[in-house]
């Protein structure tokens, strides 16, 4: 069921550093043709550092680890018509020969099949904010209770052994609840050269992290230690977006609320919610959010490569 590309297979055999890349950001996270261009550019960033990129998706009834340009183009053109897979969806996508992209959770599952240790994404999924008016109590409206929409990404981070590099969790989420959930599940969240949890478009969410490391070598050392102790957890590296492309929380916050209100009115739920919100933000910000997304993912791939090299 697994087809590993020649490049990636060779890298595994010769113990070259490899970085896994997801494909939901291609199909659902970014518009065409930026999605195709960035997927190719991310692979080039890795190659320029002598790291082998392994973009992952499910095509032709197989888990593919390492995609050809044609396969990336197919995913980019299919866009949101492709299936977006969590871990549970993988068998059905194989059975049905779907054109399917892997989320962070599903990418971790597939990458582990090939013993890949490092994975770069944009921002992980997490606990969504409450969509809609919340609940009315006799004296007030409560909107801050925990939403039941928790990304499969968090569960998979808690049952895998990878280093996942992200710009924090997506700002459309309840970031406090997301961090609490990761703590409950025993997943370390390490600020990279920062004390604060980044908020995807912004360098800081204002929420302090309990751990910080400043070099790829330190991250590699921590990972090896954690492996020796057999914690069986992934490490989430939170790498802030580059200054130049940051959108302040003051600027993006009201737009996020508008997008969430629209999602509620149009009854968007489940796996459609994250792509809907990202797309809505791209429209509202006239693609400024897309430029930020592109910048932060390149930054994450660069760091992931440096960590893979250090390992
Ligand atoms: N990061 C991005 N863009 C994306 C995603 C992450 O910059 O589109 C995707 C990832 O694949 C992540 C998914 O796993 O969104 C989360 O979706 P959900 O909230 O439905 O679990
Ligand atoms: Mn969800």
Coordinates of N, CA, C and O in Angstrom, one line a residue, residues 32-167:
X32 N -4.8 28.0 -6.1 CA -4.0 27.7 -7.3 C -3.7 29.0 -8.0 O -4.6 29.9 -8.0
X33 N -2.5 29.3 -8.5 CA -1.4 28.4 -8.7 C -0.4 28.5 -7.6 O 0.7 27.9 -7.6
X34 N -0.6 29.4 -6.6 CA 0.4 29.6 -5.5 C 0.6 28.2 -4.8 O 1.7 28.0 -4.4
X35 N -0.4 27.4 -4.8 CA -0.2 26.1 -4.1 C 0.8 25.2 -4.8 O 1.6 24.6 -4.1
X36 N 0.7 25.2 -6.1 CA 1.7 24.4 -6.9 C 3.1 25.0 -6.7 O 4.1 24.3 -6.4
X37 N 3.2 26.3 -6.9 CA 4.5 27.0 -6.8 C 5.2 26.8 -5.5 O 6.4 26.5 -5.4
X38 N 4.4 26.9 -4.4 CA 5.1 26.8 -3.1 C 5.5 25.3 -2.8 O 6.5 25.1 -2.3
X39 N 4.7 24.4 -3.3 CA 5.0 23.0 -3.0 C 6.4 22.7 -3.7 O 7.2 22.0 -3.1
X40 N 6.6 23.2 -4.9 CA 7.8 23.0 -5.6 C 9.0 23.7 -4.9 O 10.1 23.2 -4.7
X41 N 8.6 25.0 -4.5 CA 9.7 25.8 -3.9 C 10.1 25.2 -2.5 O 11.3 25.2 -2.2
X42 N 9.2 24.6 -1.8 CA 9.6 24.0 -0.5 C 10.5 22.8 -0.8 O 11.5 22.6 0.0
X43 N 10.3 22.0 -1.8 CA 11.2 20.9 -2.1 C 12.6 21.5 -2.5 O 13.6 20.9 -2.1
X44 N 12.6 22.6 -3.2 CA 13.9 23.2 -3.6 C 14.7 23.7 -2.4 O 15.9 23.6 -2.4
X45 N 13.9 24.3 -1.5 CA 14.6 24.8 -0.2 C 15.3 23.6 0.4 O 16.5 23.7 0.8
X46 N 14.6 22.5 0.5 CA 15.2 21.3 1.2 C 16.4 20.8 0.3 O 17.5 20.6 0.9
X47 N 16.3 20.7 -1.0 CA 17.3 20.2 -1.8 C 18.6 21.1 -1.7 O 19.7 20.6 -1.7
X48 N 18.3 22.4 -1.6 CA 19.5 23.3 -1.6 C 20.3 23.1 -0.3 O 21.4 23.6 -0.2
X49 N 19.7 22.5 0.7 CA 20.4 22.2 2.0 C 20.8 20.8 2.0 O 21.2 20.3 3.1
X50 N 20.8 20.1 0.9 CA 21.1 18.6 0.9 C 20.2 17.8 1.8 O 20.7 16.8 2.4
X51 N 19.0 18.2 1.9 CA 18.0 17.4 2.6 C 17.0 16.9 1.6 O 16.6 17.7 0.7
X52 N 16.5 15.7 1.7 CA 15.6 15.1 0.7 C 14.1 15.4 1.2 O 13.8 15.0 2.3
X53 N 13.4 16.1 0.3 CA 12.0 16.4 0.7 C 11.1 15.2 0.4 O 11.3 14.5 -0.6
X54 N 10.1 14.9 1.2 CA 9.2 13.8 1.0 C 7.8 14.4 1.1 O 7.2 14.4 2.3
X55 N 7.2 14.8 0.0 CA 5.8 15.3 0.1 C 4.9 14.1 0.0 O 5.2 13.2 -0.7
X56 N 3.9 14.1 0.9 CA 3.1 12.9 1.1 C 1.6 13.1 0.7 O 1.1 14.2 1.0
X57 N 1.1 12.1 0.0 CA -0.4 12.2 -0.4 C -0.8 10.8 -0.6 O 0.0 9.8 -0.6
X58 N -2.1 10.6 -0.9 CA -2.6 9.3 -1.3 C -3.2 9.4 -2.7 O -4.1 10.2 -2.9
X59 N -2.6 8.6 -3.6 CA -3.0 8.7 -5.0 C -2.9 7.2 -5.6 O -2.1 6.4 -5.1
X60 N -3.8 6.9 -6.5 CA -3.8 5.6 -7.2 C -3.8 4.5 -6.2 O -3.2 3.4 -6.4
X61 N -4.6 4.7 -5.1 CA -4.7 3.6 -4.1 C -3.5 3.3 -3.3 O -3.4 2.2 -2.8
X62 N -2.6 4.3 -3.3 CA -1.4 4.0 -2.5 C -1.0 5.2 -1.7 O -1.2 6.4 -2.1
X63 N -0.3 5.0 -0.5 CA 0.3 6.0 0.2 C 1.6 6.4 -0.5 O 2.5 5.5 -0.7
X64 N 1.7 7.6 -1.0 CA 2.9 8.0 -1.7 C 3.8 8.9 -0.9 O 3.4 9.9 -0.4
X65 N 5.0 8.4 -0.7 CA 6.0 9.2 0.0 C 7.1 9.7 -0.9 O 7.9 8.9 -1.4
X66 N 7.0 11.0 -1.2 CA 7.8 11.6 -2.3 C 7.0 11.6 -3.6 O 6.6 10.6 -4.1
X67 N 6.6 12.8 -4.0 CA 5.7 13.0 -5.2 C 6.5 13.5 -6.4 O 7.4 14.3 -6.2
X68 N 6.0 13.1 -7.5 CA 6.6 13.7 -8.8 C 6.0 15.1 -9.0 O 4.9 15.4 -8.3
X69 N 6.5 15.9 -9.8 CA 6.0 17.3 -10.2 C 4.5 17.1 -10.7 O 3.7 17.9 -10.4
X70 N 4.3 16.0 -11.5 CA 3.0 15.8 -12.1 C 2.0 15.5 -11.0 O 0.8 16.0 -11.1
X71 N 2.4 14.7 -10.0 CA 1.5 14.4 -8.9 C 1.2 15.7 -8.1 O 0.0 15.9 -7.7
X72 N 2.2 16.5 -7.9 CA 1.9 17.7 -7.1 C 1.0 18.6 -7.9 O 0.1 19.2 -7.4
X73 N 1.2 18.7 -9.2 CA 0.3 19.5 -10.1 C -1.1 19.0 -10.0 O -2.1 19.8 -10.0
X74 N -1.3 17.7 -10.0 CA -2.6 17.1 -10.0 C -3.3 17.5 -8.7 O -4.5 17.9 -8.7
X75 N -2.6 17.4 -7.6 CA -3.2 17.8 -6.3 C -3.5 19.3 -6.3 O -4.6 19.7 -5.9
X76 N -2.6 20.1 -6.8 CA -2.8 21.6 -6.8 C -4.0 22.0 -7.6 O -4.8 22.8 -7.2
X77 N -4.2 21.3 -8.8 CA -5.3 21.6 -9.7 C -6.6 21.1 -9.1 O -7.7 21.7 -9.3
X78 N -6.6 19.9 -8.5 CA -7.8 19.3 -7.9 C -8.3 20.2 -6.7 O -9.5 20.3 -6.5
X79 N -7.4 20.8 -6.0 CA -7.7 21.7 -4.9 C -8.7 21.0 -3.9 O -8.5 19.9 -3.6
X80 N -9.7 21.8 -3.5 CA -10.6 21.4 -2.4 C -11.5 20.2 -2.9 O -12.2 19.7 -2.1
X81 N -11.5 19.9 -4.2 CA -12.2 18.7 -4.6 C -11.6 17.4 -4.2 O -12.2 16.3 -4.2
X82 N -10.3 17.5 -3.8 CA -9.6 16.3 -3.3 C -10.1 16.0 -1.9 O -10.7 16.8 -1.3
X83 N -9.9 14.8 -1.5 CA -10.3 14.4 -0.2 C -9.2 14.9 0.8 O -8.1 14.8 0.5
X84 N -9.7 15.4 1.9 CA -8.7 15.9 3.0 C -8.7 14.8 4.1 O -9.8 14.5 4.7
X85 N -7.6 14.2 4.3 CA -7.6 13.0 5.1 C -7.0 13.2 6.5 O -5.9 13.7 6.7
X86 N -7.8 12.8 7.5 CA -7.2 12.5 8.8 C -6.7 11.1 8.8 O -6.9 10.4 7.8
X87 N -6.2 10.6 10.0 CA -5.7 9.2 10.0 C -6.8 8.2 9.7 O -6.6 7.3 8.9
X88 N -8.0 8.4 10.2 CA -9.0 7.4 10.0 C -9.5 7.3 8.6 O -10.0 6.2 8.2
X89 N -9.2 8.3 7.8 CA -9.7 8.3 6.4 C -8.8 7.6 5.4 O -9.1 7.4 4.2
X90 N -7.6 7.2 5.9 CA -6.6 6.7 4.9 C -7.0 5.4 4.3 O -6.9 5.3 3.0
X91 N -7.5 4.4 5.0 CA -7.9 3.2 4.4 C -9.0 3.3 3.3 O -8.9 2.7 2.2
X92 N -10.0 4.2 3.5 CA -11.0 4.4 2.6 C -10.5 5.1 1.3 O -10.9 4.7 0.2
X93 N -9.6 6.0 1.5 CA -9.0 6.7 0.3 C -8.2 5.7 -0.5 O -8.2 5.8 -1.8
X94 N -7.6 4.8 0.1 CA -6.8 3.7 -0.6 C -7.8 2.8 -1.4 O -7.7 2.6 -2.6
X95 N -8.8 2.4 -0.7 CA -9.9 1.6 -1.3 C -10.5 2.2 -2.5 O -10.8 1.5 -3.5
X96 N -10.8 3.5 -2.4 CA -11.6 4.1 -3.5 C -10.7 4.8 -4.5 O -11.2 5.5 -5.4
X97 N -9.4 4.6 -4.5 CA -8.5 5.2 -5.5 C -8.7 6.8 -5.5 O -8.6 7.4 -6.6
X98 N -8.9 7.4 -4.4 CA -9.2 8.8 -4.4 C -7.9 9.6 -4.7 O -6.8 9.1 -4.5
X99 N -8.2 10.9 -5.1 CA -7.1 11.9 -5.1 C -7.2 12.5 -3.7 O -8.2 13.2 -3.4
X100 N -6.2 12.3 -2.9 CA -6.4 12.6 -1.5 C -5.2 13.2 -0.9 O -4.0 12.8 -1.1
X101 N -5.4 14.3 -0.1 CA -4.2 15.0 0.6 C -4.2 14.6 2.1 O -5.3 14.3 2.6
X102 N -3.0 14.6 2.6 CA -2.9 14.3 4.0 C -2.7 15.5 4.9 O -1.9 16.4 4.6
X103 N -3.5 15.6 6.0 CA -3.4 16.7 7.0 C -2.1 16.4 7.8 O -1.5 15.4 7.6
X104 N -1.9 17.2 8.8 CA -0.7 17.0 9.7 C -0.8 15.6 10.3 O 0.1 14.8 10.3
X105 N -2.0 15.3 10.8 CA -2.2 14.0 11.5 C -1.9 12.8 10.5 O -1.1 11.9 10.8
X106 N -2.5 12.8 9.3 CA -2.3 11.7 8.4 C -0.9 11.7 7.8 O -0.3 10.6 7.6
X107 N -0.3 12.9 7.7 CA 1.1 12.9 7.2 C 2.1 12.3 8.2 O 3.0 11.6 7.9
X108 N 1.8 12.6 9.5 CA 2.7 11.9 10.5 C 2.5 10.4 10.4 O 3.6 9.7 10.4
X109 N 1.3 9.9 10.3 CA 1.1 8.5 10.2 C 1.9 7.9 9.0 O 2.7 6.9 9.2
X110 N 1.8 8.6 7.9 CA 2.5 8.0 6.7 C 4.0 8.2 6.8 O 4.8 7.2 6.5
X111 N 4.5 9.3 7.3 CA 5.9 9.5 7.4 C 6.6 8.5 8.3 O 7.7 8.1 8.1
X112 N 5.9 8.1 9.4 CA 6.4 7.1 10.3 C 6.6 5.8 9.6 O 7.4 5.0 10.1
X113 N 5.7 5.5 8.7 CA 5.9 4.2 7.9 C 7.2 4.1 7.2 O 7.7 3.1 6.9
X114 N 7.8 5.3 6.9 CA 9.1 5.3 6.2 C 10.2 5.8 7.2 O 11.3 6.1 6.7
X115 N 9.9 5.8 8.5 CA 10.9 6.1 9.5 C 11.5 7.5 9.3 O 12.7 7.8 9.6
X116 N 10.7 8.4 8.8 CA 11.1 9.8 8.7 C 10.9 10.5 10.1 O 9.9 10.2 10.7
X117 N 11.9 11.3 10.5 CA 11.8 11.9 11.8 C 11.3 13.3 11.9 O 10.9 13.8 13.0
X118 N 11.5 14.1 10.8 CA 11.2 15.5 10.9 C 10.1 15.9 9.8 O 10.2 15.4 8.7
X119 N 9.2 16.8 10.2 CA 8.1 17.1 9.3 C 7.9 18.6 9.5 O 7.8 19.1 10.6
X120 N 7.7 19.3 8.4 CA 7.4 20.7 8.4 C 6.0 21.0 7.9 O 5.6 20.5 6.8
X121 N 5.2 21.8 8.6 CA 3.9 22.3 8.1 C 3.8 23.8 8.3 O 4.8 24.4 8.7
X122 N 2.6 24.4 8.0 CA 2.4 25.8 8.2 C 2.0 26.0 9.7 O 2.8 26.4 10.5
X123 N 0.8 25.6 10.0 CA 0.3 25.7 11.4 C -0.5 24.4 11.6 O -1.2 24.0 10.7
X124 N -0.4 23.9 12.8 CA -1.2 22.7 13.1 C -2.6 23.0 13.3 O -3.0 24.2 13.6
X125 N -3.5 22.0 13.2 CA -4.9 22.2 13.6 C -4.9 22.1 15.1 O -3.9 21.7 15.8
X126 N -6.1 22.5 15.7 CA -6.1 22.4 17.2 C -7.6 22.5 17.6 O -8.5 22.0 16.9
X127 N -7.8 23.1 18.8 CA -9.2 23.2 19.3 C -9.8 24.4 18.6 O -9.3 25.5 18.8
X128 N -10.9 24.2 17.9 CA -11.6 25.4 17.3 C -12.3 26.3 18.4 O -12.6 25.8 19.5
X129 N -12.4 27.5 18.0 CA -13.2 28.4 18.9 C -14.7 28.0 18.7 O -15.0 27.3 17.8
X130 N -15.5 28.4 19.7 CA -16.9 28.1 19.6 C -17.5 28.9 18.4 O -17.3 30.1 18.3
X131 N -18.2 28.2 17.5 CA -18.8 28.8 16.3 C -20.2 29.1 16.7 O -20.9 28.2 17.2
X132 N -20.7 30.3 16.5 CA -22.1 30.6 16.8 C -22.2 31.4 18.1 O -21.2 31.8 18.7
X133 N -23.4 31.6 18.6 CA -23.7 32.4 19.7 C -23.3 31.9 21.1 O -23.3 32.6 22.1
X134 N -23.0 30.6 21.2 CA -22.7 30.0 22.5 C -24.0 29.6 23.2 O -25.0 29.3 22.6
X135 N -23.9 29.7 24.5 CA -25.1 29.3 25.3 C -25.6 30.5 26.2 O -24.8 31.2 26.7
X136 N -26.9 30.6 26.2 CA -27.5 31.7 27.0 C -27.8 31.1 28.4 O -28.5 30.2 28.6
X137 N -27.2 31.8 29.4 CA -27.6 31.4 30.8 C -28.5 32.5 31.3 O -28.7 33.5 30.7
X138 N -29.1 32.3 32.5 CA -30.0 33.4 33.0 C -29.4 34.8 33.0 O -30.1 35.8 32.6
X139 N -28.1 34.9 33.2 CA -27.6 36.3 33.3 C -26.6 36.7 32.2 O -26.4 37.8 32.0
X140 N -26.1 35.7 31.4 CA -25.2 36.1 30.3 C -25.1 35.1 29.2 O -25.4 33.9 29.4
X141 N -24.5 35.5 28.2 CA -24.2 34.7 27.0 C -22.8 34.2 27.2 O -21.8 34.9 27.3
X142 N -22.6 32.8 27.1 CA -21.2 32.3 27.3 C -20.7 31.7 26.0 O -21.4 30.9 25.4
X143 N -19.6 32.2 25.6 CA -19.1 31.8 24.3 C -17.7 31.2 24.5 O -17.0 30.8 23.5
X144 N -17.2 31.1 25.7 CA -15.8 30.6 25.9 C -15.7 29.2 26.4 O -14.7 28.8 26.9
X145 N -16.8 28.4 26.4 CA -16.7 27.0 26.7 C -15.9 26.3 25.6 O -15.8 26.8 24.5
X146 N -15.5 25.1 26.0 CA -14.6 24.3 25.0 C -15.5 23.8 23.8 O -16.5 23.2 24.0
X147 N -14.9 24.1 22.6 CA -15.6 23.5 21.4 C -15.3 22.0 21.3 O -14.2 21.6 21.7
X148 N -16.2 21.3 20.8 CA -15.9 19.8 20.6 C -15.1 19.6 19.3 O -14.7 18.4 19.0
X149 N -14.9 20.6 18.5 CA -14.1 20.4 17.3 C -12.6 20.5 17.5 O -12.0 21.6 17.6
X150 N -12.0 19.4 17.8 CA -10.6 19.3 18.1 C -9.9 18.5 17.0 O -10.3 17.4 16.6
X151 N -8.9 19.1 16.4 CA -8.3 18.5 15.3 C -7.6 17.2 15.6 O -7.0 17.0 16.7
X152 N -7.7 16.2 14.7 CA -7.0 15.0 14.8 C -5.5 15.2 14.9 O -4.8 14.3 15.4
X153 N -5.0 16.3 14.5 CA -3.6 16.6 14.6 C -3.1 16.5 16.0 O -2.0 16.0 16.3
X154 N -3.9 16.9 17.0 CA -3.4 16.9 18.4 C -3.3 15.5 18.9 O -2.4 15.1 19.6
X155 N -4.3 14.6 18.5 CA -4.3 13.2 18.9 C -3.0 12.5 18.3 O -2.4 11.7 19.0
X156 N -2.8 12.8 17.1 CA -1.7 12.1 16.4 C -0.3 12.6 17.0 O 0.6 11.8 17.1
X157 N -0.2 13.9 17.3 CA 1.0 14.4 17.9 C 1.3 13.6 19.2 O 2.5 13.4 19.6
X158 N 0.2 13.2 19.9 CA 0.4 12.5 21.1 C 0.6 11.0 21.0 O 0.8 10.3 22.0
X159 N 0.6 10.5 19.8 CA 0.8 9.1 19.6 C 1.7 8.8 18.4 O 1.4 8.1 17.5
X160 N 2.9 9.5 18.4 CA 3.9 9.4 17.3 C 5.2 9.9 17.9 O 5.3 10.3 19.0
X161 N 6.2 9.8 17.0 CA 7.6 10.1 17.5 C 8.3 11.0 16.5 O 9.4 10.7 16.1
X162 N 7.7 12.1 16.2 CA 8.4 13.0 15.2 C 8.7 14.3 15.8 O 8.2 14.7 16.9
X163 N 9.5 15.1 15.1 CA 9.6 16.5 15.4 C 8.8 17.2 14.3 O 9.0 17.1 13.1
X164 N 7.8 18.0 14.7 CA 6.9 18.7 13.8 C 7.1 20.2 14.0 O 7.0 20.8 15.1
X165 N 7.6 20.8 12.9 CA 7.9 22.3 12.9 C 6.7 23.0 12.3 O 6.2 22.8 11.2
X166 N 6.2 24.0 13.1 CA 5.0 24.8 12.7 C 5.2 26.2 13.2 O 6.0 26.5 14.0
X167 N 4.3 27.1 12.7 CA 4.3 28.5 13.2 C 3.3 28.6 14.3 O 2.5 29.6 14.4

